[in-house]
Amino acid sequence: MMKKSLLQTLAATAMTAALGLTLMGAPAQAASRPVDVTKYTISDVTYTKGQLGCTQTPVKATIKKSSAYKYYSVQAPVTRNGKLLTTLFFSDRTKKNVEKLQTCPFQGTGKFVIGKSKISAYSGDYRYSWMNKTDGTTKTFYVRGKGYASLLAKRSGKKVTFQSAAKYYSTKKYTNLAYNPKSAKIQVKKGSKWVTLKTVKFSKGKATTTATLKSSKAAQFRLTFPKTTTVTGSTSKVVKK
């Protein structure tokens, strides 16, 4: 029994010593994330009439890196509606952590997402590695066709009749098409502020609206509508009547 107990004690001592050597041999940062993407920065993309080719948009990755790991790579997928379009690659050799993302009209408009990414990291002497780990940081941006608003007005005393029109650039047809924006408003300028006069409902890209004002004095008007996930917002030129 004493012999068996002695053997167990020696085995436990050897295991403890080996574990101690292992912990001493690895850098303290190895227990945490050696490379961490904290943010992606990109501007929304807008297509306009006459723009047939693809667009190159800068994407900046903000990356925190442990000094214990000299080399790293980040593979950031770019998706639309869950479908992979391309992959951005960042590494220790990427200048200022900026890459160019190519988007093309045939890919469509709407919501695009960068991430989640796969990250690998290596120490300078390759003794330590951190392979194919998932980084949960994502960035949503939007690709839109440009919206266009126009307004005409006719006045008779206090009554004003407005002819509104709206179009947007279609990446499918490569031209401007009639557009029925929601929450479109005709506004009148009062002092230094624009105040909503009428909410406009469009049909086939056009709308006719009348308004009766308190005064027959000339005023300034404009048409405006907000952006959506696929079309930019727009404000018409000012009309004075």
mmCIF file of C-alpha atoms in Angstrom:
data_model
loop_
_atom_site.group_PDB
_atom_site.id
_atom_site.type_symbol
_atom_site.label_atom_id
_atom_site.label_comp_id
_atom_site.label_asym_id
_atom_site.label_seq_id
_atom_site.Cartn_x
_atom_site.Cartn_y
_atom_site.Cartn_z
ATOM 1 C CA MET A 1 0.000 0.000 0.000
ATOM 2 C CA MET A 2 2.821 2.389 0.871
ATOM 3 C CA LYS A 3 4.484 1.664 -2.486
ATOM 4 C CA LYS A 4 1.254 2.393 -4.387
ATOM 5 C CA SER A 5 0.702 5.626 -2.434
ATOM 6 C CA LEU A 6 4.258 6.750 -3.145
ATOM 7 C CA LEU A 7 3.808 6.139 -6.881
ATOM 8 C CA GLN A 8 0.563 8.165 -6.912
ATOM 9 C CA THR A 9 2.282 11.049 -5.115
ATOM 10 C CA LEU A 10 5.191 11.061 -7.577
ATOM 11 C CA ALA A 11 2.798 10.986 -10.548
ATOM 12 C CA ALA A 12 0.785 13.913 -9.198
ATOM 13 C CA THR A 13 3.967 15.907 -8.575
ATOM 14 C CA ALA A 14 5.197 15.277 -12.131
ATOM 15 C CA MET A 15 1.839 16.343 -13.631
ATOM 16 C CA THR A 16 1.824 19.560 -11.589
ATOM 17 C CA ALA A 17 5.353 20.379 -12.707
ATOM 18 C CA ALA A 18 4.489 19.748 -16.363
ATOM 19 C CA LEU A 19 1.410 21.951 -16.121
ATOM 20 C CA GLY A 20 3.473 24.700 -14.547
ATOM 21 C CA LEU A 21 5.965 24.581 -17.413
ATOM 22 C CA THR A 22 3.146 24.753 -19.961
ATOM 23 C CA LEU A 23 1.605 27.812 -18.328
ATOM 24 C CA MET A 24 4.971 29.535 -18.057
ATOM 25 C CA GLY A 25 5.731 28.849 -21.718
ATOM 26 C CA ALA A 26 2.564 30.509 -23.098
ATOM 27 C CA PRO A 27 2.149 34.314 -23.181
ATOM 28 C CA ALA A 28 -0.359 35.832 -20.776
ATOM 29 C CA GLN A 29 -2.358 37.247 -23.716
ATOM 30 C CA ALA A 30 -2.990 33.764 -25.115
ATOM 31 C CA ALA A 31 -5.874 33.295 -22.683
ATOM 32 C CA SER A 32 -7.734 36.285 -24.208
ATOM 33 C CA ARG A 33 -8.447 37.246 -27.816
ATOM 34 C CA PRO A 34 -5.099 38.080 -29.459
ATOM 35 C CA VAL A 35 -6.868 39.809 -32.367
ATOM 36 C CA ASP A 36 -10.215 41.551 -31.960
ATOM 37 C CA VAL A 37 -12.157 43.447 -34.642
ATOM 38 C CA THR A 38 -14.019 46.183 -32.773
ATOM 39 C CA LYS A 39 -15.567 48.027 -35.729
ATOM 40 C CA TYR A 40 -15.959 48.176 -39.510
ATOM 41 C CA THR A 41 -16.446 51.591 -41.114
ATOM 42 C CA ILE A 42 -18.003 52.061 -44.564
ATOM 43 C CA SER A 43 -20.218 54.662 -46.246
ATOM 44 C CA ASP A 44 -23.526 53.796 -47.879
ATOM 45 C CA VAL A 45 -23.432 53.408 -51.669
ATOM 46 C CA THR A 46 -25.687 55.340 -54.069
ATOM 47 C CA TYR A 47 -26.200 54.569 -57.760
ATOM 48 C CA THR A 48 -27.255 57.289 -60.192
ATOM 49 C CA LYS A 49 -28.309 57.394 -63.836
ATOM 50 C CA GLY A 50 -25.434 56.776 -66.211
ATOM 51 C CA GLN A 51 -23.510 54.738 -63.651
ATOM 52 C CA LEU A 52 -23.173 51.340 -65.299
ATOM 53 C CA GLY A 53 -19.953 50.064 -63.773
ATOM 54 C CA CYS A 54 -19.055 48.796 -60.326
ATOM 55 C CA THR A 55 -18.129 50.993 -57.368
ATOM 56 C CA GLN A 56 -15.065 50.711 -55.133
ATOM 57 C CA THR A 57 -15.826 51.779 -51.553
ATOM 58 C CA PRO A 58 -13.191 51.924 -48.767
ATOM 59 C CA VAL A 59 -13.789 49.707 -45.732
ATOM 60 C CA LYS A 60 -11.772 50.344 -42.568
ATOM 61 C CA ALA A 61 -11.389 47.653 -39.920
ATOM 62 C CA THR A 62 -10.585 48.817 -36.389
ATOM 63 C CA ILE A 63 -8.483 46.004 -34.916
ATOM 64 C CA LYS A 64 -6.984 45.464 -31.466
ATOM 65 C CA LYS A 65 -3.977 43.116 -31.454
ATOM 66 C CA SER A 66 -1.922 41.562 -28.672
ATOM 67 C CA SER A 67 1.809 42.273 -28.874
ATOM 68 C CA ALA A 68 2.455 38.546 -28.377
ATOM 69 C CA TYR A 69 1.095 37.836 -31.864
ATOM 70 C CA LYS A 70 2.991 39.355 -34.775
ATOM 71 C CA TYR A 71 0.959 38.034 -37.701
ATOM 72 C CA TYR A 72 -2.795 37.901 -38.217
ATOM 73 C CA SER A 73 -5.438 37.604 -40.913
ATOM 74 C CA VAL A 74 -9.120 38.557 -40.940
ATOM 75 C CA GLN A 75 -11.589 37.167 -43.477
ATOM 76 C CA ALA A 76 -14.749 39.301 -43.482
ATOM 77 C CA PRO A 77 -17.669 38.010 -45.583
ATOM 78 C CA VAL A 78 -20.009 40.501 -47.285
ATOM 79 C CA THR A 79 -23.598 39.306 -47.666
ATOM 80 C CA ARG A 80 -26.950 40.523 -48.995
ATOM 81 C CA ASN A 81 -30.108 38.726 -47.886
ATOM 82 C CA GLY A 82 -27.881 36.033 -46.405
ATOM 83 C CA LYS A 83 -26.129 35.355 -49.733
ATOM 84 C CA LEU A 84 -22.339 35.633 -49.858
ATOM 85 C CA LEU A 85 -21.212 38.258 -52.384
ATOM 86 C CA THR A 86 -17.500 38.536 -51.652
ATOM 87 C CA THR A 87 -14.936 38.388 -48.839
ATOM 88 C CA LEU A 88 -12.691 41.180 -47.581
ATOM 89 C CA PHE A 89 -9.195 40.241 -46.392
ATOM 90 C CA PHE A 90 -7.313 42.214 -43.736
ATOM 91 C CA SER A 91 -3.917 41.282 -42.299
ATOM 92 C CA ASP A 92 -0.831 42.670 -40.591
ATOM 93 C CA ARG A 93 0.242 43.802 -44.082
ATOM 94 C CA THR A 94 -2.955 45.757 -44.859
ATOM 95 C CA LYS A 95 -2.094 49.450 -45.042
ATOM 96 C CA LYS A 96 -4.046 51.381 -42.379
ATOM 97 C CA ASN A 97 -6.440 48.405 -42.172
ATOM 98 C CA VAL A 98 -8.342 49.719 -45.206
ATOM 99 C CA GLU A 99 -9.555 47.556 -48.087
ATOM 100 C CA LYS A 100 -11.742 48.374 -51.107
ATOM 101 C CA LEU A 101 -15.153 46.730 -51.437
ATOM 102 C CA GLN A 102 -16.520 46.351 -54.945
ATOM 103 C CA THR A 103 -20.289 46.568 -55.344
ATOM 104 C CA CYS A 104 -22.046 46.341 -58.704
ATOM 105 C CA PRO A 105 -25.559 47.339 -59.859
ATOM 106 C CA PHE A 106 -26.470 43.759 -60.796
ATOM 107 C CA GLN A 107 -26.067 42.753 -57.135
ATOM 108 C CA GLY A 108 -29.148 44.806 -56.320
ATOM 109 C CA THR A 109 -29.917 47.360 -53.627
ATOM 110 C CA GLY A 110 -30.859 47.174 -49.964
ATOM 111 C CA LYS A 111 -29.191 45.960 -46.796
ATOM 112 C CA PHE A 112 -25.633 44.591 -46.955
ATOM 113 C CA VAL A 113 -23.709 43.131 -43.993
ATOM 114 C CA ILE A 114 -19.965 42.800 -43.321
ATOM 115 C CA GLY A 115 -19.019 40.005 -40.856
ATOM 116 C CA LYS A 116 -19.011 37.794 -38.853
ATOM 117 C CA SER A 117 -15.331 37.207 -39.594
ATOM 118 C CA LYS A 118 -12.800 34.399 -39.310
ATOM 119 C CA ILE A 119 -9.520 35.344 -37.619
ATOM 120 C CA SER A 120 -6.162 33.583 -37.404
ATOM 121 C CA ALA A 121 -3.112 34.818 -35.488
ATOM 122 C CA TYR A 122 0.487 33.651 -35.010
ATOM 123 C CA SER A 123 3.297 34.625 -32.680
ATOM 124 C CA GLY A 124 6.507 35.923 -34.226
ATOM 125 C CA ASP A 125 8.319 32.623 -33.702
ATOM 126 C CA TYR A 126 5.235 30.542 -34.618
ATOM 127 C CA ARG A 127 5.209 28.829 -31.213
ATOM 128 C CA TYR A 128 1.683 30.028 -30.534
ATOM 129 C CA SER A 129 -1.279 30.173 -32.888
ATOM 130 C CA TRP A 130 -4.936 31.141 -32.701
ATOM 131 C CA MET A 131 -6.692 29.644 -35.697
ATOM 132 C CA ASN A 132 -10.017 30.253 -37.467
ATOM 133 C CA LYS A 133 -11.791 31.900 -34.565
ATOM 134 C CA THR A 134 -15.099 33.689 -35.179
ATOM 135 C CA ASP A 135 -15.311 37.415 -34.465
ATOM 136 C CA GLY A 136 -18.899 38.556 -33.911
ATOM 137 C CA THR A 137 -18.491 42.180 -35.021
ATOM 138 C CA THR A 138 -20.737 43.122 -37.955
ATOM 139 C CA LYS A 139 -21.485 46.277 -39.928
ATOM 140 C CA THR A 140 -24.683 47.009 -41.842
ATOM 141 C CA PHE A 141 -24.627 49.416 -44.764
ATOM 142 C CA TYR A 142 -27.053 50.182 -47.573
ATOM 143 C CA VAL A 143 -26.852 50.313 -51.350
ATOM 144 C CA ARG A 144 -29.523 52.577 -52.839
ATOM 145 C CA GLY A 145 -30.738 53.999 -56.108
ATOM 146 C CA LYS A 146 -30.886 57.788 -56.111
ATOM 147 C CA GLY A 147 -34.318 59.351 -55.568
ATOM 148 C CA TYR A 148 -35.497 62.508 -57.340
ATOM 149 C CA ALA A 149 -38.260 64.909 -56.262
ATOM 150 C CA SER A 150 -39.736 67.723 -58.353
ATOM 151 C CA LEU A 151 -42.518 70.220 -57.690
ATOM 152 C CA LEU A 152 -44.595 72.650 -59.764
ATOM 153 C CA ALA A 153 -47.149 75.064 -58.317
ATOM 154 C CA LYS A 154 -49.954 77.267 -59.630
ATOM 155 C CA ARG A 155 -51.590 79.906 -57.480
ATOM 156 C CA SER A 156 -54.920 81.689 -57.541
ATOM 157 C CA GLY A 157 -55.307 83.975 -54.563
ATOM 158 C CA LYS A 158 -55.018 81.867 -51.423
ATOM 159 C CA LYS A 159 -55.411 78.566 -53.267
ATOM 160 C CA VAL A 160 -52.304 76.726 -54.497
ATOM 161 C CA THR A 161 -52.312 73.636 -56.723
ATOM 162 C CA PHE A 162 -49.207 71.444 -56.587
ATOM 163 C CA GLN A 163 -47.985 68.999 -59.226
ATOM 164 C CA SER A 164 -45.527 66.579 -57.602
ATOM 165 C CA ALA A 165 -43.335 63.991 -59.313
ATOM 166 C CA ALA A 166 -40.864 61.399 -58.041
ATOM 167 C CA LYS A 167 -38.387 59.061 -59.707
ATOM 168 C CA TYR A 168 -35.619 56.705 -58.646
ATOM 169 C CA TYR A 169 -32.670 55.084 -60.362
ATOM 170 C CA SER A 170 -33.268 51.388 -61.036
ATOM 171 C CA THR A 171 -30.194 49.154 -60.954
ATOM 172 C CA LYS A 172 -32.197 46.546 -62.891
ATOM 173 C CA LYS A 173 -33.273 48.814 -65.760
ATOM 174 C CA TYR A 174 -30.255 51.165 -65.583
ATOM 175 C CA THR A 175 -32.507 54.210 -65.872
ATOM 176 C CA ASN A 176 -34.807 56.438 -63.806
ATOM 177 C CA LEU A 177 -38.293 55.048 -63.190
ATOM 178 C CA ALA A 178 -41.493 56.425 -61.664
ATOM 179 C CA TYR A 179 -41.477 56.146 -57.882
ATOM 180 C CA ASN A 180 -44.226 56.235 -55.264
ATOM 181 C CA PRO A 181 -42.494 57.398 -52.078
ATOM 182 C CA LYS A 182 -44.168 57.007 -48.717
ATOM 183 C CA SER A 183 -44.384 59.901 -46.247
ATOM 184 C CA ALA A 184 -43.787 62.468 -48.999
ATOM 185 C CA LYS A 185 -44.594 65.996 -47.827
ATOM 186 C CA ILE A 186 -45.121 69.416 -49.353
ATOM 187 C CA GLN A 187 -43.611 71.988 -47.038
ATOM 188 C CA VAL A 188 -43.923 75.755 -46.758
ATOM 189 C CA LYS A 189 -41.237 77.999 -45.354
ATOM 190 C CA LYS A 190 -42.181 80.013 -42.291
ATOM 191 C CA GLY A 191 -39.386 82.228 -41.095
ATOM 192 C CA SER A 192 -36.256 80.071 -41.077
ATOM 193 C CA LYS A 193 -38.118 76.752 -40.740
ATOM 194 C CA TRP A 194 -39.870 74.395 -43.146
ATOM 195 C CA VAL A 195 -43.334 73.330 -41.989
ATOM 196 C CA THR A 196 -45.379 70.475 -43.453
ATOM 197 C CA LEU A 197 -48.340 71.745 -45.432
ATOM 198 C CA LYS A 198 -49.603 68.510 -47.011
ATOM 199 C CA THR A 199 -48.781 64.798 -46.971
ATOM 200 C CA VAL A 200 -48.749 63.566 -50.557
ATOM 201 C CA LYS A 201 -49.935 60.201 -51.870
ATOM 202 C CA PHE A 202 -48.315 59.184 -55.149
ATOM 203 C CA SER A 203 -49.584 57.016 -57.986
ATOM 204 C CA LYS A 204 -47.354 56.085 -60.920
ATOM 205 C CA GLY A 205 -44.806 58.608 -59.732
ATOM 206 C CA LYS A 206 -47.151 61.619 -59.703
ATOM 207 C CA ALA A 207 -49.528 63.446 -57.376
ATOM 208 C CA THR A 208 -51.811 66.495 -57.547
ATOM 209 C CA THR A 209 -52.546 68.338 -54.321
ATOM 210 C CA THR A 210 -54.302 71.580 -53.436
ATOM 211 C CA ALA A 211 -53.958 73.738 -50.355
ATOM 212 C CA THR A 212 -55.702 76.888 -49.167
ATOM 213 C CA LEU A 213 -53.444 79.308 -47.330
ATOM 214 C CA LYS A 214 -54.313 82.016 -44.838
ATOM 215 C CA SER A 215 -52.686 84.688 -46.970
ATOM 216 C CA SER A 216 -52.440 85.435 -50.688
ATOM 217 C CA LYS A 217 -48.880 86.649 -50.178
ATOM 218 C CA ALA A 218 -46.193 84.743 -52.134
ATOM 219 C CA ALA A 219 -44.555 81.871 -50.251
ATOM 220 C CA GLN A 220 -41.834 79.260 -50.770
ATOM 221 C CA PHE A 221 -42.682 75.565 -51.175
ATOM 222 C CA ARG A 222 -40.793 72.314 -51.606
ATOM 223 C CA LEU A 223 -41.441 68.569 -51.895
ATOM 224 C CA THR A 224 -39.471 66.141 -49.751
ATOM 225 C CA PHE A 225 -39.484 62.415 -49.040
ATOM 226 C CA PRO A 226 -37.309 60.230 -46.751
ATOM 227 C CA LYS A 227 -34.847 57.513 -47.693
ATOM 228 C CA THR A 228 -35.663 53.812 -47.582
ATOM 229 C CA THR A 229 -33.385 50.783 -47.565
ATOM 230 C CA THR A 230 -33.316 50.831 -51.392
ATOM 231 C CA VAL A 231 -33.882 54.477 -52.470
ATOM 232 C CA THR A 232 -32.306 57.698 -51.193
ATOM 233 C CA GLY A 233 -34.422 60.521 -49.858
ATOM 234 C CA SER A 234 -34.803 63.669 -51.931
ATOM 235 C CA THR A 235 -35.898 67.288 -51.694
ATOM 236 C CA SER A 236 -37.053 69.288 -54.701
ATOM 237 C CA LYS A 237 -35.953 72.737 -55.716
ATOM 238 C CA VAL A 238 -37.778 75.532 -53.933
ATOM 239 C CA VAL A 239 -40.824 76.931 -55.748
ATOM 240 C CA LYS A 240 -42.011 80.459 -54.972
ATOM 241 C CA LYS A 241 -45.679 81.264 -55.622
#
